[in-house]
XYZ file of C-alpha atoms in Angstrom:
585
model
C 0.163 -0.163 -0.035
C 2.502 2.121 0.783
C 4.712 1.583 -2.770
C 1.999 2.444 -4.176
C 1.622 5.654 -2.467
C 4.983 6.854 -3.129
C 4.880 5.143 -7.314
C 1.174 7.582 -7.242
C 3.034 10.582 -5.680
C 5.722 9.984 -8.501
C 3.561 10.000 -11.588
C 1.945 13.151 -9.709
C 4.986 14.643 -9.750
C 5.778 13.888 -13.306
C 2.522 14.841 -14.313
C 3.441 18.326 -13.010
C 7.159 19.002 -13.484
C 5.840 17.807 -17.402
C 2.548 20.670 -17.158
C 5.513 23.096 -16.025
C 7.520 22.476 -18.698
C 4.835 22.699 -21.510
C 3.725 26.114 -19.862
C 7.301 27.332 -20.098
C 6.976 29.990 -22.971
C 10.112 30.149 -25.224
C 11.016 32.954 -28.022
C 10.732 30.489 -30.303
C 7.124 30.403 -29.364
C 5.815 33.612 -29.911
C 7.192 34.210 -33.142
C 3.993 35.704 -35.593
C 4.679 33.156 -38.325
C 5.810 30.503 -36.713
C 8.903 28.669 -36.954
C 10.311 29.094 -39.951
C 11.739 25.620 -41.958
C 15.341 28.030 -42.721
C 15.867 28.458 -38.934
C 14.936 24.208 -38.630
C 19.579 23.879 -39.433
C 22.364 25.259 -37.048
C 23.240 28.553 -37.638
C 26.110 30.323 -36.548
C 25.474 33.117 -33.523
C 25.331 36.361 -34.551
C 27.134 38.962 -32.689
C 24.831 40.552 -29.392
C 22.001 38.251 -30.202
C 20.575 35.647 -28.431
C 19.418 31.857 -28.697
C 15.651 31.881 -29.367
C 15.751 28.948 -26.770
C 15.563 31.552 -24.095
C 12.365 31.863 -22.048
C 10.363 34.445 -22.365
C 8.079 35.590 -19.763
C 4.717 36.051 -20.753
C 3.013 37.860 -17.639
C 5.381 40.707 -18.673
C 4.745 40.028 -22.304
C 1.571 38.818 -23.428
C 1.797 36.809 -26.849
C -1.268 37.008 -28.962
C -1.027 34.702 -32.039
C -2.393 36.603 -35.382
C -6.279 36.251 -35.552
C -6.559 36.999 -32.138
C -9.328 39.649 -31.246
C -7.293 41.124 -28.411
C -5.752 43.283 -31.261
C -7.937 45.292 -32.046
C -8.216 46.784 -28.574
C -4.849 47.001 -28.146
C -4.477 50.542 -29.092
C -6.275 53.333 -27.744
C -8.362 54.925 -30.922
C -7.325 52.396 -33.973
C -4.745 50.357 -34.873
C -0.792 50.824 -34.856
C 1.011 49.728 -38.160
C 4.638 48.940 -38.017
C 6.881 49.395 -41.228
C 9.803 47.193 -41.366
C 12.335 47.449 -44.086
C 16.250 46.822 -44.710
C 19.262 47.740 -46.829
C 19.101 44.239 -48.559
C 20.997 43.055 -50.524
C 24.202 42.733 -48.177
C 27.478 41.504 -48.941
C 28.598 38.695 -46.599
C 30.657 40.411 -44.084
C 29.416 43.481 -44.753
C 26.244 44.789 -42.222
C 22.591 45.104 -42.517
C 20.146 47.930 -41.400
C 16.578 46.898 -40.273
C 14.657 49.917 -40.077
C 11.348 49.577 -37.890
C 8.345 52.995 -38.398
C 5.484 52.929 -36.009
C 1.854 54.523 -38.402
C -0.629 55.795 -35.778
C -3.836 55.949 -36.169
C -5.387 59.110 -38.383
C -4.834 62.220 -36.061
C -2.491 60.878 -33.671
C 0.963 61.775 -33.050
C 4.535 61.773 -30.797
C 5.531 64.818 -29.562
C 8.968 65.284 -28.277
C 8.793 63.885 -24.779
C 7.915 60.389 -26.366
C 3.823 60.935 -25.247
C 1.155 60.247 -28.168
C -0.810 63.191 -28.418
C -3.918 64.156 -30.410
C -3.180 66.198 -33.586
C -5.666 69.079 -32.953
C -4.864 70.269 -36.713
C -6.726 67.321 -37.784
C -10.283 67.136 -38.599
C -11.876 64.082 -37.336
C -16.030 64.692 -37.651
C -16.304 61.383 -35.729
C -14.466 62.266 -32.666
C -13.777 64.705 -30.220
C -11.051 65.549 -28.596
C -11.764 65.448 -24.448
C -8.295 64.814 -23.458
C -4.647 65.815 -24.984
C -3.107 62.442 -24.913
C -3.397 59.214 -26.188
C -0.833 57.882 -24.153
C 0.553 60.413 -21.057
C 4.115 58.151 -20.328
C 5.711 61.189 -18.974
C 3.048 62.006 -16.125
C 3.526 57.960 -15.205
C 7.115 58.607 -14.402
C 7.057 62.372 -12.969
C 7.984 60.721 -9.540
C 10.339 57.554 -11.347
C 14.190 57.747 -10.481
C 17.086 55.780 -12.290
C 16.969 52.415 -10.018
C 13.142 53.098 -8.530
C 10.126 53.092 -10.644
C 7.335 51.430 -10.059
C 7.788 49.866 -13.846
C 9.389 46.533 -14.772
C 12.146 47.966 -16.805
C 12.842 44.666 -18.300
C 13.140 42.894 -21.701
C 11.137 39.550 -21.738
C 13.554 37.888 -20.505
C 14.895 39.265 -18.204
C 17.863 41.557 -18.723
C 16.975 45.496 -17.490
C 16.883 47.706 -19.967
C 19.859 49.674 -20.639
C 20.036 53.514 -19.473
C 20.023 55.640 -21.803
C 20.029 59.921 -21.443
C 16.284 59.671 -23.111
C 14.737 56.702 -21.145
C 12.111 58.299 -20.476
C 10.950 58.696 -24.023
C 11.380 55.164 -24.778
C 7.976 54.019 -24.550
C 7.720 51.401 -26.951
C 9.810 47.721 -26.771
C 11.349 45.631 -30.065
C 11.770 42.243 -30.463
C 13.528 41.209 -33.622
C 13.570 38.086 -34.004
C 15.689 35.420 -37.385
C 17.524 32.654 -37.775
C 16.777 31.317 -34.308
C 18.265 34.291 -32.769
C 16.392 36.941 -30.535
C 18.148 40.849 -29.828
C 15.595 43.212 -27.891
C 16.037 46.881 -27.401
C 13.825 50.436 -26.008
C 12.500 52.890 -28.707
C 10.880 55.356 -29.762
C 8.011 55.050 -32.089
C 10.919 54.269 -35.062
C 14.067 51.875 -34.065
C 17.073 50.822 -36.353
C 19.386 47.979 -35.905
C 22.004 46.876 -38.191
C 23.451 43.883 -38.279
C 27.227 42.123 -39.242
C 26.501 39.493 -42.063
C 29.391 37.090 -41.208
C 27.998 34.522 -39.732
C 24.437 34.482 -41.750
C 23.905 31.762 -44.207
C 23.604 33.208 -47.766
C 20.163 33.261 -49.142
C 17.335 34.558 -48.583
C 15.982 35.360 -44.806
C 13.416 36.697 -42.818
C 13.488 38.927 -40.212
C 10.411 39.745 -37.586
C 9.305 42.309 -35.010
C 7.541 42.468 -32.064
C 6.475 46.110 -30.848
C 5.285 46.552 -27.573
C 4.079 49.955 -25.408
C 4.504 49.817 -21.970
C 2.616 49.795 -19.161
C 2.455 49.886 -15.689
C 1.989 46.114 -14.849
C 3.063 44.325 -18.132
C 3.787 45.395 -21.750
C 0.839 45.215 -24.152
C 1.460 44.105 -27.807
C 0.752 46.756 -30.896
C 2.005 45.763 -33.672
C 3.842 42.645 -35.257
C 6.123 42.729 -39.071
C 7.911 41.009 -41.114
C 10.509 41.011 -44.186
C 12.580 39.275 -46.313
C 16.076 39.942 -46.618
C 18.881 38.628 -48.658
C 23.038 37.958 -47.806
C 24.796 37.226 -50.896
C 28.210 35.484 -51.768
C 28.218 37.889 -54.562
C 28.927 42.196 -54.733
C 24.965 43.647 -55.596
C 25.888 45.912 -58.324
C 23.622 47.326 -60.950
C 24.813 49.284 -64.155
C 23.242 52.844 -65.708
C 23.623 52.474 -69.443
C 23.180 56.000 -70.612
C 23.833 57.624 -74.646
C 23.224 61.026 -75.922
C 20.442 60.948 -78.159
C 19.413 58.226 -77.007
C 15.043 58.087 -77.418
C 14.755 55.476 -75.243
C 17.464 53.795 -72.568
C 15.515 51.055 -71.220
C 15.101 49.436 -74.507
C 18.619 48.774 -74.524
C 18.314 49.657 -78.341
C 21.396 52.426 -79.118
C 23.137 54.828 -81.443
C 26.118 53.549 -83.525
C 29.168 55.291 -83.560
C 28.392 57.391 -80.528
C 30.063 56.777 -77.507
C 27.863 55.215 -74.965
C 28.328 55.541 -71.010
C 28.361 52.468 -68.204
C 28.317 53.439 -64.752
C 28.144 50.875 -62.629
C 26.797 51.378 -59.410
C 27.667 48.950 -56.000
C 25.109 48.286 -53.613
C 27.328 49.280 -49.673
C 25.708 51.126 -47.872
C 27.735 49.875 -44.846
C 30.902 50.523 -46.592
C 32.241 47.179 -46.259
C 33.945 47.969 -49.629
C 35.436 51.173 -48.815
C 38.930 50.240 -48.235
C 39.161 47.155 -51.020
C 40.780 47.472 -54.475
C 38.349 47.272 -56.370
C 38.023 46.121 -60.796
C 35.586 46.376 -63.699
C 35.820 43.846 -66.262
C 34.291 44.856 -69.235
C 34.161 42.693 -72.103
C 31.394 44.256 -75.159
C 31.117 41.416 -77.564
C 32.141 43.137 -80.382
C 35.775 41.776 -80.423
C 37.585 44.520 -79.383
C 39.107 42.515 -76.050
C 38.721 43.020 -72.694
C 39.337 46.021 -70.871
C 40.042 46.390 -67.606
C 39.859 49.662 -65.134
C 39.158 50.661 -61.770
C 36.898 53.474 -62.774
C 33.270 52.061 -62.336
C 32.128 55.063 -64.890
C 33.647 53.684 -68.367
C 32.721 54.584 -72.172
C 32.714 52.387 -75.673
C 31.733 52.996 -78.567
C 29.991 50.572 -81.075
C 31.211 51.428 -85.146
C 29.220 48.123 -86.200
C 25.336 47.265 -86.330
C 23.669 44.497 -85.080
C 23.133 42.486 -81.389
C 26.133 42.861 -78.835
C 26.257 40.881 -75.342
C 28.099 42.543 -72.726
C 30.030 41.245 -70.012
C 30.825 42.846 -66.747
C 33.019 41.132 -64.060
C 33.600 43.019 -60.241
C 36.804 42.027 -58.267
C 37.156 43.336 -54.965
C 40.201 42.383 -52.710
C 39.119 43.147 -49.320
C 41.657 43.814 -46.450
C 40.808 40.915 -43.487
C 42.441 38.292 -40.929
C 44.287 35.723 -41.916
C 43.624 31.894 -41.549
C 46.200 30.593 -39.350
C 48.993 28.534 -41.863
C 49.281 24.394 -40.442
C 52.670 23.307 -40.871
C 53.169 21.002 -43.486
C 55.696 18.047 -42.647
C 57.144 16.358 -46.029
C 58.426 12.748 -46.233
C 62.361 11.702 -45.521
C 63.944 13.599 -48.765
C 67.385 12.679 -49.664
C 69.457 16.088 -49.622
C 72.874 17.232 -50.805
C 72.936 21.017 -50.063
C 71.280 23.326 -48.408
C 68.452 24.924 -50.135
C 66.046 28.499 -49.426
C 62.405 28.190 -50.784
C 59.509 30.242 -50.704
C 56.318 28.681 -49.162
C 52.499 29.348 -50.813
C 49.755 29.108 -48.379
C 45.450 29.133 -49.409
C 42.526 28.607 -47.307
C 39.031 26.838 -48.433
C 37.500 30.977 -47.352
C 38.874 32.102 -50.477
C 41.154 34.515 -48.600
C 44.458 35.088 -51.120
C 47.427 34.922 -49.023
C 50.530 37.286 -49.960
C 53.376 35.448 -47.981
C 57.199 37.207 -47.575
C 59.426 35.199 -48.468
C 60.728 33.017 -45.554
C 63.620 31.193 -44.701
C 63.113 27.064 -44.632
C 64.287 25.248 -41.692
C 65.525 21.880 -41.919
C 65.679 19.289 -38.901
C 67.915 16.057 -39.590
C 67.574 12.891 -38.115
C 70.828 10.964 -39.184
C 70.183 6.916 -39.203
C 72.944 4.584 -36.533
C 75.418 4.200 -39.662
C 77.348 7.209 -39.891
C 79.376 5.624 -42.921
C 75.689 5.530 -44.275
C 75.342 7.773 -47.493
C 73.761 10.003 -48.181
C 72.436 11.643 -45.164
C 68.267 11.497 -44.993
C 66.437 14.558 -43.747
C 62.962 15.184 -42.339
C 61.958 18.624 -43.766
C 59.151 20.559 -42.121
C 58.346 24.067 -43.653
C 57.928 26.588 -40.598
C 57.145 29.962 -40.942
C 59.411 32.226 -39.176
C 57.977 36.347 -40.485
C 54.080 37.176 -40.209
C 52.039 37.087 -43.431
C 52.530 40.155 -44.761
C 48.737 40.716 -46.030
C 45.734 38.923 -46.304
C 42.521 39.575 -49.044
C 39.029 38.047 -49.255
C 38.374 38.040 -52.876
C 34.809 38.137 -53.453
C 32.901 39.063 -57.372
C 30.223 40.417 -58.698
C 28.906 39.972 -62.009
C 26.400 41.627 -64.585
C 25.039 40.656 -68.037
C 22.671 42.310 -70.790
C 21.981 42.232 -74.716
C 21.890 45.565 -76.598
C 21.209 46.184 -79.773
C 22.886 48.775 -82.250
C 21.281 50.491 -84.767
C 21.554 53.928 -86.864
C 20.803 56.602 -85.261
C 21.040 60.597 -85.220
C 24.065 61.993 -84.494
C 23.932 65.683 -84.293
C 21.689 68.443 -85.391
C 22.537 71.877 -85.931
C 20.265 75.318 -87.044
C 22.764 76.785 -89.978
C 20.046 79.525 -90.978
C 17.047 81.662 -89.805
C 15.241 83.771 -92.166
C 12.352 86.374 -91.372
C 9.332 85.478 -93.670
C 6.764 88.024 -91.828
C 4.112 89.481 -94.382
C 3.892 93.371 -93.611
C 0.313 92.804 -93.272
C 1.359 90.201 -90.713
C 0.076 90.591 -86.680
C 3.075 87.674 -85.988
C 6.297 87.305 -86.952
C 6.922 84.144 -88.738
C 10.892 82.848 -88.487
C 12.175 79.350 -90.645
C 14.706 77.163 -89.294
C 16.866 75.150 -91.764
C 17.941 72.125 -89.353
C 20.920 70.108 -90.687
C 21.556 66.908 -88.816
C 24.334 64.108 -89.174
C 23.567 60.202 -89.134
C 19.869 58.867 -89.828
C 17.271 60.858 -91.778
C 14.695 62.137 -89.145
C 11.224 61.154 -89.488
C 9.777 63.617 -86.804
C 10.442 67.536 -85.655
C 9.181 68.950 -82.727
C 10.039 73.116 -81.641
C 9.313 74.258 -77.920
C 9.417 78.078 -77.881
C 9.961 79.540 -74.106
C 10.620 82.353 -72.671
C 14.725 83.761 -72.466
C 15.836 81.463 -69.256
C 14.215 78.588 -71.323
C 11.912 77.503 -68.421
C 9.074 78.491 -69.010
C 7.222 76.869 -72.187
C 4.880 78.374 -74.304
C 4.385 77.126 -77.412
C 5.101 73.318 -78.844
C 4.543 71.994 -82.348
C 5.613 68.705 -83.519
C 5.494 67.884 -87.533
C 6.185 64.803 -89.552
C 9.450 65.663 -91.394
C 8.922 64.134 -95.523
C 11.900 61.738 -96.206
C 14.573 62.848 -98.257
C 17.845 62.072 -99.135
C 19.339 64.181 -97.041
C 18.576 65.665 -93.263
C 18.121 69.416 -93.816
C 14.664 70.470 -92.644
C 12.905 73.708 -92.598
C 10.471 74.874 -89.869
C 8.414 77.914 -90.131
C 7.317 78.883 -86.506
C 5.451 81.673 -85.058
C 6.324 84.548 -82.603
C 3.569 85.956 -80.869
C 4.534 89.216 -79.433
C 8.157 91.208 -79.772
C 10.804 89.661 -76.905
C 13.425 86.925 -76.853
C 12.685 83.155 -76.408
C 14.437 80.354 -76.293
C 13.685 78.109 -79.009
C 14.638 74.366 -78.897
C 14.551 71.853 -81.933
C 14.845 68.209 -81.861
C 14.975 65.692 -84.767
C 14.177 61.819 -83.883
C 13.381 58.690 -85.539
C 12.679 55.398 -83.751
C 15.679 54.911 -82.533
C 17.406 58.515 -81.307
C 16.236 62.212 -80.125
C 18.985 65.235 -81.028
C 18.044 68.553 -79.951
C 19.852 72.114 -80.964
C 18.746 75.235 -79.203
C 19.060 78.741 -79.759
C 17.886 82.191 -78.972
C 15.379 84.133 -81.031
C 14.937 88.452 -80.524
C 11.788 89.902 -82.231
C 11.457 93.343 -82.134
C 8.391 95.557 -82.073
C 8.630 96.604 -85.939
C 8.465 93.321 -87.250
C 5.509 92.411 -88.593
C 3.833 95.075 -87.814
C 2.215 97.826 -89.595
C 3.043 101.538 -88.985
C -1.024 103.297 -89.234
C -0.742 106.225 -91.521
C -1.575 108.712 -87.818
C 1.286 107.952 -86.152
C 3.121 108.075 -89.857
C 1.283 111.699 -89.939
C 2.510 112.842 -86.071
C 5.859 111.630 -86.826
C 6.361 114.082 -89.897
C 4.521 117.377 -87.449
C 7.344 116.737 -85.243
C 10.149 116.762 -87.879
C 8.906 119.532 -89.170
C 8.776 121.601 -85.656
C 12.100 120.394 -85.234
C 13.412 121.143 -88.578
C 11.638 124.695 -87.776
C 13.283 125.083 -84.481
C 16.753 124.549 -85.742
C 16.224 126.935 -88.766
C 15.321 129.701 -85.932
C 18.292 128.851 -83.761
C 21.037 128.952 -87.170
C 19.619 132.225 -88.208
C 20.069 133.910 -84.507
C 23.805 132.542 -84.812
C 24.507 134.036 -88.342
C 23.176 137.730 -87.637
C 25.401 137.281 -84.047
C 28.192 136.009 -86.344
C 28.126 137.784 -89.394
C 26.988 134.415 -91.441
C 27.037 134.763 -95.196
C 23.463 133.475 -96.527
C 25.041 130.951 -98.538
C 26.468 129.480 -95.740
C 23.104 129.273 -93.966
C 21.341 127.667 -96.729
C 23.808 124.584 -97.482
C 23.564 124.308 -93.697
C 19.694 124.384 -93.891
C 19.669 122.311 -96.754
C 22.128 119.457 -95.248
C 19.888 119.183 -92.500
C 17.012 118.768 -94.602
C 18.345 115.675 -96.621
C 19.434 114.236 -92.693
C 16.033 114.434 -91.847
C 14.395 113.052 -95.312
C 16.543 109.905 -95.218
C 15.861 109.086 -91.928
C 12.321 109.209 -92.364
C 12.407 106.709 -95.288
C 14.435 104.328 -93.614
C 11.752 104.139 -90.668
C 9.115 104.097 -92.985
C 11.246 100.700 -95.708
C 10.654 97.495 -94.360
C 13.714 96.006 -96.058
C 14.780 91.987 -94.116
C 18.305 92.685 -94.601
C 17.895 94.942 -91.656
C 16.374 92.833 -89.120
C 18.287 92.015 -86.798
C 17.668 88.268 -86.889
C 20.424 87.805 -89.738
C 23.252 89.764 -88.287
C 24.042 86.495 -86.794
C 23.326 83.180 -87.911
C 22.518 80.311 -85.449
C 25.340 78.412 -83.837
C 24.808 74.962 -82.388
C 24.274 75.332 -78.351
């Protein structure tokens, strides 16, 4: 009987222990998306992170699954959204940065003290602001001094919050989880976390973040988010391809006999490659060979038509720690004289090691018979000086297929002619435009103000196909002033531009009314009479003879007549537009 009681007690104790163990919640149990398949394997320890097998204090940090009804009431006035982003992809060895930003319900915002308040500038007819604060954490901690707070200032694993100068404003707790590990920090309405990828397996991984708000007795979840990130062994890069007069660079169609610019951009937000020796090896697919440079900006001109495949290989030699060199023992070898060698080492991590010249030490073991020849020696390579420098070689690759076609290479405005009729209210100017390369199919003119910033008129026309590239465009100008004229000629693959400034005077294309002519002649007559009176008085004072007075008077009349004649004639040869021919701008 006694034995049965003991056995029963042991069974109950075992059941109680098992239920207690099952009741313990761990970090891996509270993941929003559950345990991921890529977490099943072994992952190296991320510096500063903890394994998700650690226990989770559910009393202090309640853990709710997706779809739990309590999510609907975890925040006053609506729902909080967490936006998780990263600067992925990241090269192995570099740092990757994650940023979390909280989006509060409409008309709510965080103030300078870290409290959440209602924005009174935001109109919300369905809600009356009875209180300024949504959450007034400042009021809660007015009497809270460092180490003497009523708040439970610790993370789910029991670790205390680190002390920050602005600890009063850090009212949110962020818990990041990835690869079976977690990291917790406190912050405001946004948080930034950077981790090193040296010990992270290459591939696509998932980062999750849980956000809690502080409260008196416990901290309540307000939002969760997740995002994929990529860690790669190849250098992330992209290439921007551009060409002058190219109509659409995204179609990978470019112009023959015109330089194409290739601008390589390495994605390195953590500046991991800042001290690396980077080289760019181009092959353009046209038989021109290989082009190697340490400049990410290069250009190439295709002189043939057709389709070409270009390839780029980027190599980065990154300074890194050297792996220890394992001494290598060789089998006994017969030597007749001493030698000196320089060992070459390598390792499986992809490091390339440059070693200085080192001497080889020989350990000699002679046989018992001293008359035996030759001497047998056992040779061991011993590195007697430290390695000079080690590098980790990383590569990046880019491939693209492009097409080379004929196109318009250059456009010139070679002549401008005023063709305004005398009775026309507008000024009309003919622009003669010449180009090099293929024959254009369309022509557009944009007339802007003198600063070339405010367009006033745009006209586009189809160009009649001819044997030579010479186009005449007639354009109208509505009033006097200085205009900026941009003329573009284009075809399916190219678009070339030429610009010039045009000055239109008031006299161009504007007939002078008869009434104004009569008024002008009357003013001229009054001036002539006044001049004659003045000359007459001067002659009387100096005894001028009549002949001289007559000659001066006649000469004044002749000059005045010539001025009137020039003002009435509308000869295009005197137009200011034709004094200077337009050049290429």
